[in-house]
XYZ file of C-alpha atoms in Angstrom:
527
model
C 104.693 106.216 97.250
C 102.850 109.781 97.375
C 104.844 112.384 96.626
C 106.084 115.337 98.130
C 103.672 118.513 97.503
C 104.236 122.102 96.869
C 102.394 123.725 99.681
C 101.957 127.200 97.979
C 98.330 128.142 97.345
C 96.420 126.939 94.446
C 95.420 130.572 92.692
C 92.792 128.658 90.772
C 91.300 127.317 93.868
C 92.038 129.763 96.399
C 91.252 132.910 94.501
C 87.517 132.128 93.578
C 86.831 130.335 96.982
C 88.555 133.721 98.796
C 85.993 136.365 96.553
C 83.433 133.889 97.189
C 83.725 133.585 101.163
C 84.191 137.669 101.576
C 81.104 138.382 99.248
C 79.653 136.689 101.703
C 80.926 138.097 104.317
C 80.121 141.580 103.379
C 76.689 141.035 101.852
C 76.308 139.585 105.633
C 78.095 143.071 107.528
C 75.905 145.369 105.339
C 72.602 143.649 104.737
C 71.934 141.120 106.688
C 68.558 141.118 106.349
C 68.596 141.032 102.261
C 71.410 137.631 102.698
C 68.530 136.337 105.579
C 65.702 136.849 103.512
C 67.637 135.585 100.093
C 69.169 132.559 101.916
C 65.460 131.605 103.180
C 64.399 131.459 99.543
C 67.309 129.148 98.479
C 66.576 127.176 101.644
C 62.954 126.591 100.949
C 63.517 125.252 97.431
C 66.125 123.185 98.117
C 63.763 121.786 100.583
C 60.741 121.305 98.779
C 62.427 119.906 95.942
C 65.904 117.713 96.381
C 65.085 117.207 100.146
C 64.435 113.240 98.800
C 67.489 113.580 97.421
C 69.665 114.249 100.785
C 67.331 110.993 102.137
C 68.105 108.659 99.711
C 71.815 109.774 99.465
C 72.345 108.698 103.545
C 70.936 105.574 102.770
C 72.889 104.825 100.162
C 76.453 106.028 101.517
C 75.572 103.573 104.834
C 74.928 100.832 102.765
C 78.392 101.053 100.467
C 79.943 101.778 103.604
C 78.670 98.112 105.121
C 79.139 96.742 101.782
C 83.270 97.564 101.834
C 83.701 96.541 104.909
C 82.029 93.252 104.747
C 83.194 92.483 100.812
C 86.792 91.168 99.562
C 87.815 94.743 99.265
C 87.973 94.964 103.161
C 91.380 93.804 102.856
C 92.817 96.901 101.039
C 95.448 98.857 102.683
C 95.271 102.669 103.233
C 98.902 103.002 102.189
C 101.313 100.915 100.726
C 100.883 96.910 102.013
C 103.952 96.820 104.412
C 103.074 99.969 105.692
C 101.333 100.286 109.474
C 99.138 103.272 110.995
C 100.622 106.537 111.897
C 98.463 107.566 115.045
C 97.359 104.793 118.156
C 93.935 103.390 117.500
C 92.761 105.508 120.901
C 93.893 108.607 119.385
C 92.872 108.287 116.007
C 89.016 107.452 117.183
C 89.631 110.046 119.923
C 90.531 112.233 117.187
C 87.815 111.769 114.486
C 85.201 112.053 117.221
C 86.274 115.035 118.540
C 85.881 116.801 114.941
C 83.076 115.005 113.694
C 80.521 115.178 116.580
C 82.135 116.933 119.895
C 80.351 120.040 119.929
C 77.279 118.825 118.107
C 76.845 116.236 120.714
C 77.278 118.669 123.494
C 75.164 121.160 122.435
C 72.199 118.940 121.658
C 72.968 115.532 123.850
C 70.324 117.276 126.135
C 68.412 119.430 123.853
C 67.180 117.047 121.141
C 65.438 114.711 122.908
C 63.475 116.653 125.247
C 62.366 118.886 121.777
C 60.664 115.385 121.044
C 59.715 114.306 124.097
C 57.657 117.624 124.474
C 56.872 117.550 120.815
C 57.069 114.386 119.124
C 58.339 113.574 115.354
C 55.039 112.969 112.898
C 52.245 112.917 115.705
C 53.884 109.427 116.742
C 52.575 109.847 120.640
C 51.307 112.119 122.690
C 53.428 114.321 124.125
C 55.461 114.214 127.599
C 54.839 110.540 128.118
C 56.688 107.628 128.323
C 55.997 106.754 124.323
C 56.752 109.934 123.501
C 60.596 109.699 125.680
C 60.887 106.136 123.791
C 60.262 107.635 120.402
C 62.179 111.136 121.276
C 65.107 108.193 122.284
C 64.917 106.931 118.134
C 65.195 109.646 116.582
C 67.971 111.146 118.417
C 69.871 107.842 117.057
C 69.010 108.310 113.658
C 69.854 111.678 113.615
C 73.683 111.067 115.303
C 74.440 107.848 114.789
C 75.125 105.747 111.802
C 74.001 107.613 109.105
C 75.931 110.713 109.633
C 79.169 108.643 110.174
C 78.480 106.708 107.022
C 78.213 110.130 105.007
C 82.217 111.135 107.112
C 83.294 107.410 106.264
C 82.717 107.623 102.458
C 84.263 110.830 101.827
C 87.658 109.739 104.311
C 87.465 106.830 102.498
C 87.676 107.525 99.252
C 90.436 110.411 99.926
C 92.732 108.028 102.034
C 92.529 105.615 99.673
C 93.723 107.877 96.506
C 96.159 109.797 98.225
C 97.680 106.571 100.219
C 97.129 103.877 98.259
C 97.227 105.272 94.670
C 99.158 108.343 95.169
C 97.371 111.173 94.111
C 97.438 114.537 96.223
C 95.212 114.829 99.181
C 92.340 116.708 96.930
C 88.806 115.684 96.533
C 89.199 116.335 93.056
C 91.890 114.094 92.829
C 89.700 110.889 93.385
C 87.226 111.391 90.313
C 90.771 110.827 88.389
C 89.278 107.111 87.415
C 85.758 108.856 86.061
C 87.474 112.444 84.713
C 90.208 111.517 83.564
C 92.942 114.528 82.570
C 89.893 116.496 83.491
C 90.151 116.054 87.560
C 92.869 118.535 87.309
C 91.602 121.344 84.922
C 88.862 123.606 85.622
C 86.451 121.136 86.545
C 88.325 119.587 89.368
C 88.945 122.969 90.389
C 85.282 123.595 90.968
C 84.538 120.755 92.739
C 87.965 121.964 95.315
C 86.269 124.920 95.421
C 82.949 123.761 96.255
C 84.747 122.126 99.298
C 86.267 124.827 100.673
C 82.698 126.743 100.765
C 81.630 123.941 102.312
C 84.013 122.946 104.804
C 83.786 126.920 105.684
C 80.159 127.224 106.434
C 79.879 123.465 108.342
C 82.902 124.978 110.453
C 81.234 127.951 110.961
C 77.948 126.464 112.195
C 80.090 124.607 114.571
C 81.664 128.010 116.058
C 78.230 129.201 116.140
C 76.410 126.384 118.249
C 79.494 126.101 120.443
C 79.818 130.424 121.120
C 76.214 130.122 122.346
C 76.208 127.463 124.440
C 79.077 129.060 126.554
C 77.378 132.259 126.032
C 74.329 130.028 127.971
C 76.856 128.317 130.654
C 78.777 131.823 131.308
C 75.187 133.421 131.840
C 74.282 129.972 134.224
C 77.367 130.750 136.479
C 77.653 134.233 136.277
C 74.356 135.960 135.420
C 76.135 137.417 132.511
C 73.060 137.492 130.188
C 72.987 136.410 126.720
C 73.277 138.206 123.828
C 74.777 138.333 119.831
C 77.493 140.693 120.986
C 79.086 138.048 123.917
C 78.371 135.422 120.882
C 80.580 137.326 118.980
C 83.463 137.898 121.625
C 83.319 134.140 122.310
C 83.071 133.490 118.502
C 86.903 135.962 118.376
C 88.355 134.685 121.361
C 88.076 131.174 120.587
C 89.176 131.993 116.715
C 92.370 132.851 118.282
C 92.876 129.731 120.109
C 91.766 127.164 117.172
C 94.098 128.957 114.968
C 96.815 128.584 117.241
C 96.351 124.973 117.733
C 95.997 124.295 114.005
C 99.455 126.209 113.256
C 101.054 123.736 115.885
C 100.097 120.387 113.271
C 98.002 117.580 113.506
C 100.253 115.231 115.586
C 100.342 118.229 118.487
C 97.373 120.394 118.401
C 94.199 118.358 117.813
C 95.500 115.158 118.852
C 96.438 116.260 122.395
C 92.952 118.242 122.275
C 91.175 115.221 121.387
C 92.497 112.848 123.882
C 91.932 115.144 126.862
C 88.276 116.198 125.135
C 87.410 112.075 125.750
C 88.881 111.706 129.157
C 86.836 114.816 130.350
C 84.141 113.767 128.231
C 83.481 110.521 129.865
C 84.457 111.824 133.383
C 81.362 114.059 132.929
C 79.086 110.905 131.839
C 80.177 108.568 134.354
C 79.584 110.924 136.886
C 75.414 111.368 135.332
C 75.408 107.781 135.384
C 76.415 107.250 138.782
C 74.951 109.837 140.675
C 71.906 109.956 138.260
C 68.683 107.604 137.228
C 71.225 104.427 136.490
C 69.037 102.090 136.549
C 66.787 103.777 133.923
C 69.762 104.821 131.992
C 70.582 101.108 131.582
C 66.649 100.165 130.729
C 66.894 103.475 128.062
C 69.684 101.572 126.232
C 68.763 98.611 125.441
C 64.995 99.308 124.734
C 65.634 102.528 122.799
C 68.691 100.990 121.134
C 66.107 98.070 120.012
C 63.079 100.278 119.112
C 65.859 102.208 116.649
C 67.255 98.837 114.756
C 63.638 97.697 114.496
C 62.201 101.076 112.715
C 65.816 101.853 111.097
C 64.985 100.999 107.318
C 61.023 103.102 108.072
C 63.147 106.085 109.202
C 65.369 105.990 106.652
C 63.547 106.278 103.557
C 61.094 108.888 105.103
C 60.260 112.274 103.216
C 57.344 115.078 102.808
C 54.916 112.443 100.738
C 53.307 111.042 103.665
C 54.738 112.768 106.596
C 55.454 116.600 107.870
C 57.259 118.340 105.536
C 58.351 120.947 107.694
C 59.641 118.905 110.585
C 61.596 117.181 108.100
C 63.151 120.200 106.691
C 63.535 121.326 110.611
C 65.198 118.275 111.656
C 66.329 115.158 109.419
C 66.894 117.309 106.284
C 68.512 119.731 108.386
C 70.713 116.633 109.922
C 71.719 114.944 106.686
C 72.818 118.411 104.941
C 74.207 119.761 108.033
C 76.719 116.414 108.014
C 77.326 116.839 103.948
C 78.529 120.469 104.755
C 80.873 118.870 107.806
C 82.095 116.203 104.936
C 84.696 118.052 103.248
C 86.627 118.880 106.357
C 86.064 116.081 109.017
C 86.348 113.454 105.356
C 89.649 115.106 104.752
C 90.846 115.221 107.826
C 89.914 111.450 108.776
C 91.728 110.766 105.572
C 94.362 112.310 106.830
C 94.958 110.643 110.498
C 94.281 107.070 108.512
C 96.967 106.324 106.602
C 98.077 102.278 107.313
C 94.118 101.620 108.385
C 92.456 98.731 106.312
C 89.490 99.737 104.553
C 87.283 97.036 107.022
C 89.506 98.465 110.080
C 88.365 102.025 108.578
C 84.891 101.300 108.380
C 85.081 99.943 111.528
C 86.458 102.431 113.559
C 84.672 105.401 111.737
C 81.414 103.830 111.495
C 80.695 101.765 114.110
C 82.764 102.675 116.945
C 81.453 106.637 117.247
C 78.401 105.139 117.046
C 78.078 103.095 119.849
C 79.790 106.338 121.574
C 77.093 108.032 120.261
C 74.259 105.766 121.115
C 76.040 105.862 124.931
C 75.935 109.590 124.924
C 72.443 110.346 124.164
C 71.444 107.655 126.318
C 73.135 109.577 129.611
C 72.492 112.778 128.820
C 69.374 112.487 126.793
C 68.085 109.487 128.973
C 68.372 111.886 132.346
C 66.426 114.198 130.954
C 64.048 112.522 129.993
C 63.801 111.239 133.552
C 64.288 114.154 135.119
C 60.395 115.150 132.970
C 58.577 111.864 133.701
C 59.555 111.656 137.499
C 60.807 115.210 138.349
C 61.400 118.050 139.235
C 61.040 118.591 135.338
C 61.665 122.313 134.142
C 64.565 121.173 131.557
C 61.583 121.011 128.708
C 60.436 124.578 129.435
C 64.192 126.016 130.066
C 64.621 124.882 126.208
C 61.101 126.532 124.988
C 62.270 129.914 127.120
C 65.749 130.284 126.474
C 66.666 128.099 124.065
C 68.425 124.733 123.308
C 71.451 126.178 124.404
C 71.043 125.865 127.891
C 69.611 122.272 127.954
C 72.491 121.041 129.217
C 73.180 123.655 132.008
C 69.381 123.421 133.342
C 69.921 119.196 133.618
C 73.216 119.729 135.546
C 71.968 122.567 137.543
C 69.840 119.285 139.639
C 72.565 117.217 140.537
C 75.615 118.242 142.955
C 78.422 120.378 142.512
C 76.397 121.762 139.599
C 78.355 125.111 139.103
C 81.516 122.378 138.911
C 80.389 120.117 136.498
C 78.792 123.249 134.306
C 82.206 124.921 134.168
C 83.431 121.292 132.978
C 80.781 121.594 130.210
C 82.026 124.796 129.344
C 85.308 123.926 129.161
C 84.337 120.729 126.794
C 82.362 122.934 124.690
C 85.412 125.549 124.210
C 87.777 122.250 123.781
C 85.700 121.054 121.160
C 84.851 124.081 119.867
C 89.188 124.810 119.188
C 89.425 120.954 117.827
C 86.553 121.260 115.364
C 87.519 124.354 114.248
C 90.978 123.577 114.260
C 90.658 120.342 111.496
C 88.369 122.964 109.473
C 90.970 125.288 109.201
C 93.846 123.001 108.392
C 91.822 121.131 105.780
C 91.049 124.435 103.933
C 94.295 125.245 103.804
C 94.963 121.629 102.659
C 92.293 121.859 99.604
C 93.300 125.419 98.425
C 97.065 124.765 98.616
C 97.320 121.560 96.529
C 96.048 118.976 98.350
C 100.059 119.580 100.731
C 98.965 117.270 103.900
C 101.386 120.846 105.705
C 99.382 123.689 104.528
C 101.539 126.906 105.281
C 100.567 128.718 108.666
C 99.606 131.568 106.865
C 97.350 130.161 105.010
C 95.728 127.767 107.567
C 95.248 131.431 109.753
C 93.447 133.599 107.055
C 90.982 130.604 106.474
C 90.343 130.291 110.498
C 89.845 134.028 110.008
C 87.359 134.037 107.603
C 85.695 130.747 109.346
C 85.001 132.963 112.267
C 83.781 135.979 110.423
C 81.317 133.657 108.576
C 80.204 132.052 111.889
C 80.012 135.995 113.353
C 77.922 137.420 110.351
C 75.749 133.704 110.737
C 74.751 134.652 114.137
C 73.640 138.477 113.352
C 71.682 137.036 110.202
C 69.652 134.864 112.333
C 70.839 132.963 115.482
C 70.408 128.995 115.193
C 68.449 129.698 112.208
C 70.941 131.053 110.325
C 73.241 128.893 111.104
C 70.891 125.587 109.614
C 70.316 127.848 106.371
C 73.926 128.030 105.832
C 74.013 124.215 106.209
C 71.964 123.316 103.792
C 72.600 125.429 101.357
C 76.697 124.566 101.176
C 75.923 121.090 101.347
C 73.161 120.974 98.516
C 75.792 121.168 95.767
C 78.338 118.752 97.256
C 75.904 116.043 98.108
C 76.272 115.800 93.847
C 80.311 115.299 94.606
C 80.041 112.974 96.871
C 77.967 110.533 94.722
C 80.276 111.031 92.179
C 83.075 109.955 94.699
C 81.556 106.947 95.120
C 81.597 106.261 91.877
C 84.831 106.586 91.156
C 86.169 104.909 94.526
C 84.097 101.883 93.169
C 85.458 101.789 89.948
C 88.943 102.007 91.140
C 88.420 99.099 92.844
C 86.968 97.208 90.223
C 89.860 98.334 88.312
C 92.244 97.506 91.068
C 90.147 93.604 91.648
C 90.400 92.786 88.015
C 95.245 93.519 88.151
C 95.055 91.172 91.096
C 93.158 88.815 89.262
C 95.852 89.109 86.614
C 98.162 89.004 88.411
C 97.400 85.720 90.447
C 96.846 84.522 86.381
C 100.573 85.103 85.458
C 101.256 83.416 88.863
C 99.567 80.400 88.740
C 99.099 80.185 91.970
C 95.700 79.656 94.218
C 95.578 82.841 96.060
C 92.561 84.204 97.027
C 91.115 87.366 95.181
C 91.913 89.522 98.625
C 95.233 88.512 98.537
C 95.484 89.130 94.834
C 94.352 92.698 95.625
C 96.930 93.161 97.988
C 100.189 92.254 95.434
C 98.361 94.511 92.890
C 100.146 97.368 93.903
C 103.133 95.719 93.781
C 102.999 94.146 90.410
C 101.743 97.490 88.622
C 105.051 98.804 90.131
């Protein structure tokens, strides 16, 4: 049974991640331009040379992740064996979507494919035609669907499973106890906390960036109110206020009342696309785009600047796969955190596969009306995006359909609802990781690292807009892509470890159990 946890701050976690984050912070308030143009070096390098590393890494994490749940191991409890799940199975996947993907998916639902329709990946078709839709289709899958769930499924994993299961605190250093040793809680485990935090803090702040200028574009839609960094940044403090104030208020209240009502609204909005909208060729988009994706899947995959465009890649899958490495920490944590009971196939299942078909549905509404709003008219959606921005994709494709200034408010009320929720599981998982791995960081704590989230997401925006925001991305997530292989690692060996006391233990029985059900007794014959 896990213990209960101090929940005063870790000095030797908190301290360097703190100077770290307000370096930052004021390098970014003085010179912006010196952090933009230093950042841009960093970014191109990391690029250029480890960018096949952040390729073969996705692949990899999908494939262990298919591997659990399909292998004897699928058995394994979350917890102890008799115990059950804490949260309803709607809420928890209610939950884990709204922090993993919400205000991703609504700022680029709309935006992504019609970039690729107009523009399409690797010179595959020509563009604005119906190849180039099919193809624009793909690759908004493989950008949102399994593999970035995959990367969130191994970290919650591996964290559930140690803190739950084998009753260490709720710390990503905690789980390379079976490959560190004593060393998982010196100075090298502290690093690796720390390398969290700066991660979790700059994926949450791209998220508060994307989601402040998106409302910036629906407030300007409705109101004419123009669009500029300085209403970016008023959004960016206004909303800070809120998330902070929901995270404060715990994980059973805040988020998981935010979540629910984020999905109801959420599908309110796409049922009403589908049914007032092209259904027929919303139905046809499915299944032929959902095909074209499984059959190019493994192609896509192992893509990388050898034999294709290097920049685009950097631009957009790169981006993608380091963008969801930075969002790791925090929406890993935090999945780990509403899973407690879960079996690791029930895990898999409901954190791989289930968002994904949501995903797959979501792209093929939003992303599938555009698209035939451009091949059949009126059209203009492609050229709102190359004017003003990917922002207000979503705005110019409800401005065609009825009651458009209702279901754009809607929209900006998702976006600010997602926007709190995302925000909200990145706070409260900082203040997790730098106060012990306590599953109740203090309030304090949980506020002055929503703080600092926002100012980060603030000095983001002035350094350079969506750009900025992608540089930050990468960069966090370039040295924590190394952690999360090594959690891997030593999730796998734990399991071995954990196989081979069953297997002893159904020895000293003498009994024909099966090797899952000699997992599941391990626990209690170690104890």
């Amino acid at each position: 049974m896990q213990q209960t946890r101090s929940s005063h701050v870790d000095p030797a976690v908190f301290l360097p991640a703190m100077i770290f984050i307000l370096g930052f912070v004021g390098w970014g308030t003085l010179s912006p331009q010196s952090l933009a143009a230093t950042a841009k070096v960093v970014l191109d390098t990391i690029i250029a040379d480890f960018g096949w590393g952040f390729v073969v890494s996705s692949v990899g994490f999908l494939a262990f992740a298919l591997f659990l749940a399909a292998s004897r191991f699928g058995k394994i409890r979350l917890g102890q064996d008799d115990e059950r799940p804490e949260f309803r199975t709607a809420s928890w996947i209610c939950m884990m979507f709204s922090v993993g993907m919400g205000i991703g998916l609504m700022f680029w639902g709309v935006a992504e494919p019609t970039y690729h329709f107009a523009s399409p990946p690797h010179g595959e078709a020509e563009p604005r035609t119906l190849e180039a839709a099919l193809i624009a289709m793909k690759y908004s899958y493989f950008h949102w669907a399994l593999h970035p769930w995959a990367i969130y499924a191994v970290v919650g994993l591996t964290i559930a499973y140690f803190t739950f299961r084998k009753g260490k605190s709720n710390l990503i250093s905690a789980a390379f106890t079976p490959l560190l040793g004593e060393a998982a809680s010196g100075p090298i485990g502290k690093a690796i906390d720390i390398l969290a935090i700066i991660a979790t803090l700059f994926g949450t702040a791209t998220s508060l960036g994307l989601g402040a200028q998106q409302i910036n574009s629906g407030m300007n839609f409705l109101w004419s109110t123009g669009e500029s960094n300085s209403i970016a940044l008023a959004i960016i403090g206004v909303m800070t206020i809120f998330f902070i104030l929901s995270a404060v208020s715990g994980v059973g209240k805040g988020i998981q009342f935010l979540s629910n009502m984020n999905m109801v609204i959420a599908l309110l909005l796409l049922l009403f696309l589908v049914c007032i909208g092209p259904t027929i060729f919303i139905f046809n988009t499915f299944t032929e785009s959902l095909g074209f994706y499984l059959s190019d899947i493994v192609t896509m995959s192992f893509r990388t600047a050898a034999f294709s465009d290097g920049k685009w890649l950097g631009s957009w899958t790169i981006f993608y796969w380091a963008w969801w490495v930075s969002w790791a920490p925090f929406v890993g944590v935090f999945i780990a955190r509403i899973s407690r009971g879960r079996t690791i196939r029930e895990f898999i299942i409901g954190v791989l596969l289930i968002p994904s078909g949501v995903t797959f549905v979501w792209f093929t509404i939003m992303g599938g009306t555009a698209l035939h709003s451009e091949l059949y008219g009126p059209g203009g959606i492609v050229d709102a995006v190359n004017n003003q921005g990917a922002a207000v994709s979503l705005f110019a494709l409800l401005a065609q359909y009825p009651f458009a200034w209702m279901t754009s408010l809607t929209a900006m009320f998702l976006v600010a609802i997602f926007f709190i929720s995302g925000a909200d599981a990145g706070a409260v998982v900082m203040g997790m990781l730098s106060s012990r791995g306590t599953l109740e960081p203090r309030p304090g704590v949980v506020v002055l690292w929503g703080v600092l989230a926002g100012a980060s997401a603030s000095v983001l925006l002035v350094m350079g807009g969506l750009q900025g925001l992608q540089t930050a991305s990468i960069i966090a997530a370039a040295p924590f892509l190394l952690v999360m292989v090594g959690l891997c690692l030593s999730f796998w060996h734990s399991l071995l470890d954990e196989l081979q006391e069953g297997s002893s233990q159904r020895a000293v029985l003498g009994s024909a159990v099966t090797d899952a059900e000699a997992i599941a007794i391990a626990p209690e014959a170690a104890s």
